[in-house]
GROMACS .gro file of C-alpha atoms in nm:
model
   69
    1THR     CA    1  -0.001  -0.018  -0.017
    2PHE     CA    2   0.113   0.390   0.003
    3MET     CA    3   0.186   0.326   0.350
    4GLY     CA    4   0.222   0.051   0.381
    5HIS     CA    5   0.080  -0.168   0.666
    6SER     CA    6   0.053  -0.157   1.033
    7VAL     CA    7   0.031  -0.375   1.333
    8GLY     CA    8   0.015  -0.262   1.653
    9ARG     CA    9   0.112  -0.454   1.941
   10TRP     CA   10   0.123  -0.353   2.349
   11ASP     CA   11   0.402  -0.389   2.506
   12GLY     CA   12   0.245  -0.320   2.913
   13ASP     CA   13   0.173   0.058   2.854
   14VAL     CA   14   0.309   0.134   2.563
   15LEU     CA   15   0.137   0.049   2.221
   16VAL     CA   16   0.402  -0.010   1.958
   17THR     CA   17   0.279   0.018   1.609
   18THR     CA   18   0.495  -0.142   1.313
   19ILE     CA   19   0.456  -0.051   0.956
   20ASP     CA   20   0.570  -0.138   0.642
   21HIS     CA   21   0.533  -0.321   0.296
   22PHE     CA   22   0.578   0.128   0.189
   23ASN     CA   23   0.523   0.136  -0.192
   24GLY     CA   24   0.878   0.326  -0.179
   25ARG     CA   25   0.675   0.621  -0.340
   26VAL     CA   26   0.670   0.737   0.012
   27TRP     CA   27   0.894   1.106   0.134
   28LEU     CA   28   0.907   1.157   0.521
   29SER     CA   29   0.938   1.566   0.447
   30ARG     CA   30   0.801   1.813   0.173
   31ALA     CA   31   1.213   1.860   0.172
   32GLY     CA   32   1.176   1.523  -0.002
   33ASP     CA   33   1.351   1.317   0.223
   34HIS     CA   34   1.276   0.962  -0.045
   35THR     CA   35   1.252   0.622   0.104
   36SER     CA   36   1.304   0.242  -0.062
   37THR     CA   37   1.030  -0.017  -0.058
   38GLN     CA   38   1.238  -0.169   0.282
   39LEU     CA   39   1.064   0.158   0.413
   40LYS     CA   40   1.035   0.040   0.811
   41LEU     CA   41   0.901   0.196   1.096
   42THR     CA   42   0.841   0.208   1.470
   43GLU     CA   43   0.659   0.371   1.711
   44LYS     CA   44   0.592   0.415   2.070
   45PHE     CA   45   0.333   0.561   2.142
   46THR     CA   46   0.293   0.663   2.560
   47LEU     CA   47   0.019   0.791   2.769
   48ARG     CA   48   0.265   1.064   3.017
   49SER     CA   49  -0.081   1.246   3.150
   50PRO     CA   50  -0.379   1.252   3.088
   51ASP     CA   51  -0.340   1.534   2.844
   52VAL     CA   52  -0.013   1.435   2.703
   53ILE     CA   53   0.132   1.181   2.497
   54TRP     CA   54   0.422   1.080   2.423
   55TYR     CA   55   0.559   0.982   2.078
   56GLU     CA   56   0.875   0.816   1.943
   57VAL     CA   57   1.040   0.606   1.595
   58THR     CA   58   1.232   0.410   1.488
   59ILE     CA   59   1.286   0.477   1.076
   60GLU     CA   60   1.454   0.219   0.926
   61ASP     CA   61   1.560   0.206   0.566
   62PRO     CA   62   1.892   0.015   0.439
   63ARG     CA   63   1.902   0.114   0.114
   64THR     CA   64   1.812   0.414   0.182
   65TYR     CA   65   1.966   0.515   0.512
   66THR     CA   66   2.339   0.360   0.687
   67ARG     CA   67   2.147   0.319   1.030
   68PRO     CA   68   1.811   0.315   1.256
   69TRP     CA   69   1.667   0.700   1.275
   0.00000   0.00000   0.00000
């Protein structure tokens, strides 16, 4: 799919989603940071308070980047 396939799971109180199967035409920003079909995102959502969600993402794409960031 264009925006990938998402699967979520709970790790304690943290919602972890893994997104893969991108089509290689996704940009990470308006600046044109390109990706490949090997793009994989791992997102973590942690409820810090009733009004605050802490968000973290790890971006992996071995065809585009030398290491995860």
